[in-house]
mmCIF file of C-alpha atoms in Angstrom:
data_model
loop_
_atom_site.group_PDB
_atom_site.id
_atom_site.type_symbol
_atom_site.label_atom_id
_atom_site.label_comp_id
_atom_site.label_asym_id
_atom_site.label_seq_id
_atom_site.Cartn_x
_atom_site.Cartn_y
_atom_site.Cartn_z
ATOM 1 C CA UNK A 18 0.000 0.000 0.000
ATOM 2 C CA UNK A 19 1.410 3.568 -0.776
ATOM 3 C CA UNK A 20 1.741 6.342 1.213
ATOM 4 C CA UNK A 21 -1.003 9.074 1.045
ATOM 5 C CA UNK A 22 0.696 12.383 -0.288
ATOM 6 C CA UNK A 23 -1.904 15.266 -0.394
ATOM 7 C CA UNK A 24 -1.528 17.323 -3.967
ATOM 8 C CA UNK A 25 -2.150 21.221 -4.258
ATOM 9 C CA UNK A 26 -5.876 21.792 -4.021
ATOM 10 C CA UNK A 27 -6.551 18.794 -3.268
ATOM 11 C CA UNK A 28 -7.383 19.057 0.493
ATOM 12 C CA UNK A 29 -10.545 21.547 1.907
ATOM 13 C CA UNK A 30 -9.362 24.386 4.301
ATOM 14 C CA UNK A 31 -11.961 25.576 6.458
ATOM 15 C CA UNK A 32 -11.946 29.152 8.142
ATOM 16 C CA UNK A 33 -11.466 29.243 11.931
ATOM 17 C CA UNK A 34 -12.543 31.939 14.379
ATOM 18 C CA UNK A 35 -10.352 32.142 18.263
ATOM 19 C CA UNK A 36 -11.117 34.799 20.725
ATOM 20 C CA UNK A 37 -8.055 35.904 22.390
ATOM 21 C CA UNK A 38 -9.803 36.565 25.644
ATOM 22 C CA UNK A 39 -7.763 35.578 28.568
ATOM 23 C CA UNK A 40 -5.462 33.108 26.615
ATOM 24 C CA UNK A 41 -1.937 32.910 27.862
ATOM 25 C CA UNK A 42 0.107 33.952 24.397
ATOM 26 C CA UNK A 43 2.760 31.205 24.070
ATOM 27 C CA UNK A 44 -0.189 28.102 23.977
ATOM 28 C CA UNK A 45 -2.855 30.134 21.768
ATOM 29 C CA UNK A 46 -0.109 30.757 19.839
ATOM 30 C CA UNK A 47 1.256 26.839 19.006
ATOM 31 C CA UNK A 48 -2.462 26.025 18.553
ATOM 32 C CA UNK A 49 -2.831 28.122 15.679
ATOM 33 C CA UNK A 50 0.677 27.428 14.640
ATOM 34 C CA UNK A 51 -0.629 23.564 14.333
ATOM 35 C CA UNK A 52 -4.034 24.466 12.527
ATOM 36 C CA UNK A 53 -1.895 26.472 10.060
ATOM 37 C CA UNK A 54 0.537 23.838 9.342
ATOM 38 C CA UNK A 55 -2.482 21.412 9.038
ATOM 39 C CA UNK A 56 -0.845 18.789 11.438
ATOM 40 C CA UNK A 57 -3.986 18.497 12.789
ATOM 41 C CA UNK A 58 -5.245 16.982 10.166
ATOM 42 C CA UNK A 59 -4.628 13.221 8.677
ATOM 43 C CA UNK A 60 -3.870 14.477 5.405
ATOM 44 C CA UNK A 61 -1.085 16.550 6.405
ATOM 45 C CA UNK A 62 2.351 16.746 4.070
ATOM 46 C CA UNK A 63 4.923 18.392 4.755
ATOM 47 C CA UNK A 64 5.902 19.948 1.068
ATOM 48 C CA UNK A 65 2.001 21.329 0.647
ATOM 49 C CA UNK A 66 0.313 23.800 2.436
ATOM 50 C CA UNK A 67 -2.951 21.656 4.346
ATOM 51 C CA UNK A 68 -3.597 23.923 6.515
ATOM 52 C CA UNK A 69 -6.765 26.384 7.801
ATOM 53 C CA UNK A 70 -7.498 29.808 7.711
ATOM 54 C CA UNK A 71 -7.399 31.216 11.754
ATOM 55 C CA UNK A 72 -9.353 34.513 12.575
ATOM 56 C CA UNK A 73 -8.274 35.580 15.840
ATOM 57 C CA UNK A 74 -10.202 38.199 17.325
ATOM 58 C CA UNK A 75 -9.878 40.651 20.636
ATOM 59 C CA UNK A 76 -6.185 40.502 20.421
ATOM 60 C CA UNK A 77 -5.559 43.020 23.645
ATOM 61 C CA UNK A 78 -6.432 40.491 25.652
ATOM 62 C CA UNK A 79 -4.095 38.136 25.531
ATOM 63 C CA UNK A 80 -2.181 37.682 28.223
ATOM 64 C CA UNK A 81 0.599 36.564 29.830
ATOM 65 C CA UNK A 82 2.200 34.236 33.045
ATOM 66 C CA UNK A 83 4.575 35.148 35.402
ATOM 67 C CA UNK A 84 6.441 38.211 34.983
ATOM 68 C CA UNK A 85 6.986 38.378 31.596
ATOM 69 C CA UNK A 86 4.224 41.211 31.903
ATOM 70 C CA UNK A 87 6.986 43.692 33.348
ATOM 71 C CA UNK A 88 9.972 41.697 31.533
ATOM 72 C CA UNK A 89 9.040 41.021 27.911
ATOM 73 C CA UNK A 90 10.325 43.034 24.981
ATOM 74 C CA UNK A 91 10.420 43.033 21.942
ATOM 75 C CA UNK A 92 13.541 44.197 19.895
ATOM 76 C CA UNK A 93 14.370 45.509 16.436
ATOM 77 C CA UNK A 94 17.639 46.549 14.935
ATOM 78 C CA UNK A 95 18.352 48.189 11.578
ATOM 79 C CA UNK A 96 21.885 47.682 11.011
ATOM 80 C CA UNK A 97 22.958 51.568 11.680
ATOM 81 C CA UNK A 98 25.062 52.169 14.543
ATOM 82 C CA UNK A 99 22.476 53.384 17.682
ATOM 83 C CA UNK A 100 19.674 51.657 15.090
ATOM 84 C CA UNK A 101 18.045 49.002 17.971
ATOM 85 C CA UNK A 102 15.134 49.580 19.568
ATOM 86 C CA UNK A 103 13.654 47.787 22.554
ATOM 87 C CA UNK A 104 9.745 47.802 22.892
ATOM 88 C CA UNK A 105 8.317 46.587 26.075
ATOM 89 C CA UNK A 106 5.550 44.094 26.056
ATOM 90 C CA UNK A 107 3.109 46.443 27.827
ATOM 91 C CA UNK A 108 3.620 49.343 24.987
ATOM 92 C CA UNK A 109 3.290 46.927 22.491
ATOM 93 C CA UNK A 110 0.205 45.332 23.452
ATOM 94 C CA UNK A 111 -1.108 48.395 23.955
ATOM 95 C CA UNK A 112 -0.032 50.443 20.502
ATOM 96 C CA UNK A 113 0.097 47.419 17.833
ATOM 97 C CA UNK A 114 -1.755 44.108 20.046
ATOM 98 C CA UNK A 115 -1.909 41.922 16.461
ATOM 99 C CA UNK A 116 1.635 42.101 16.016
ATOM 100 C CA UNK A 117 2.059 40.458 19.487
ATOM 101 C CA UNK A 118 0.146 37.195 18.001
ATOM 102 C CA UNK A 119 1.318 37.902 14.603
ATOM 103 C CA UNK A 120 5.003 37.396 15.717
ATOM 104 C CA UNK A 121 4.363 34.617 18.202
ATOM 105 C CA UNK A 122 2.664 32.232 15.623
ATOM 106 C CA UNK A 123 5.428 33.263 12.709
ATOM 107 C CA UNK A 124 8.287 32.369 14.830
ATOM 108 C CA UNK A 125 6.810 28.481 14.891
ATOM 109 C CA UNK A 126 5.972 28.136 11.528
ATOM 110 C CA UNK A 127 8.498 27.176 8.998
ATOM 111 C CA UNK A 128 11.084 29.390 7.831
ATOM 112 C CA UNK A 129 10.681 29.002 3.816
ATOM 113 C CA UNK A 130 8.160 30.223 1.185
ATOM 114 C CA UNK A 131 6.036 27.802 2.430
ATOM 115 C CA UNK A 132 5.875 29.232 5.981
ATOM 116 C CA UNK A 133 5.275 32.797 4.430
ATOM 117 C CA UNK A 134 2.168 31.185 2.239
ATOM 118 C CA UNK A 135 1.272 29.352 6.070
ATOM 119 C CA UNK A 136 1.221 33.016 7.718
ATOM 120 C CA UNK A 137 -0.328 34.638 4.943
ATOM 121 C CA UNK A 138 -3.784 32.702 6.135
ATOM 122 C CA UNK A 139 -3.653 33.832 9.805
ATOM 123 C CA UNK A 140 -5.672 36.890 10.475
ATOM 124 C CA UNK A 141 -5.500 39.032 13.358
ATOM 125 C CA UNK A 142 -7.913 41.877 15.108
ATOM 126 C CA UNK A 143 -7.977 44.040 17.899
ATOM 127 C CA UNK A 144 -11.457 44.145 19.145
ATOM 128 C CA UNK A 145 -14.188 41.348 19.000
ATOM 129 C CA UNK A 146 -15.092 42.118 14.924
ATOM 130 C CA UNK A 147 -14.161 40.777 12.247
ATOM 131 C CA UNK A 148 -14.051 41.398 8.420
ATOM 132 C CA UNK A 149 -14.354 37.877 7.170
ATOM 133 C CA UNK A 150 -18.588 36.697 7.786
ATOM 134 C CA UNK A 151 -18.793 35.813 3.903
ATOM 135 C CA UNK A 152 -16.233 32.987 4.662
ATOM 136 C CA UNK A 153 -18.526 31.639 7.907
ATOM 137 C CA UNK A 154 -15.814 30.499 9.971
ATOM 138 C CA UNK A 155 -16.275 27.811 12.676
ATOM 139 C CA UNK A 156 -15.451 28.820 16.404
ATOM 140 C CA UNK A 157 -12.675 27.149 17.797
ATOM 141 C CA UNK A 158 -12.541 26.548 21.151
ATOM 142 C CA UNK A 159 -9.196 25.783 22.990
#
């Protein structure tokens, strides 16, 4: 008998919609890492992209354990000299909250073209709306 390898278009993806409320960041964020991937599902191949579509909405609160409140940043640097900048968690969640899930969930998906198609189907809001009704997405419950 022969392995099962799923082709391009060959496999459904469903739409997904998370709230955010009171979810600690790191685990929300490997769930939706997995759904993107499609490793939840029994069709899953690595070289082709199985995965959902995740709508995650009321991205200010998420939260965090432990300190990491008061401790976690978030740093950029643009090669200049004096070019890094450190953001603390609490400005960022508070200016830019998507990005805070946005960067979580990239940073455990694949680093290839295939990871940027993977990301490209993970959408993220603020508040409790979203844009994507014509789609009727499934709640997801974690």
């Amino acid at each position: 008998m022969k392995s099962f390898l799923a082709k391009k278009g060959q496999v459904e993806q469903k739409w997904w919609v998370l709230d955010a409320e009171d979810k600690v960041l790191g685990r929300l964020a490997s769930k939706v890492a997995v759904i993107l991937m499609g490793k939840n599902k029994p069709v899953y191949t690595p070289h082709v992209d199985t995965g959902d579509y995740v709508i995650i909405v009321n991205a200010e609160k998420v939260r965090l354990t432990g300190r990491k409140p008061q401790n976690k940043t978030y740093q950029t640097y643009s090669r200049y000299p004096s070019g890094q900048k450190i953001i603390p968690f609490a400005r960022m969640i508070e200016r830019h909250p998507e990005r805070v899930i946005e960067r979580a969930v990239r940073r455990m998906l694949p680093k290839s073209g295939l990871g940027e198609r993977m990301f490209k189907k993970l959408k993220v809001y603020k508040g409790p709306h979203h844009e994507h009704a014509a789609q009727k997405p499934v709640k997801l419950e974690l």
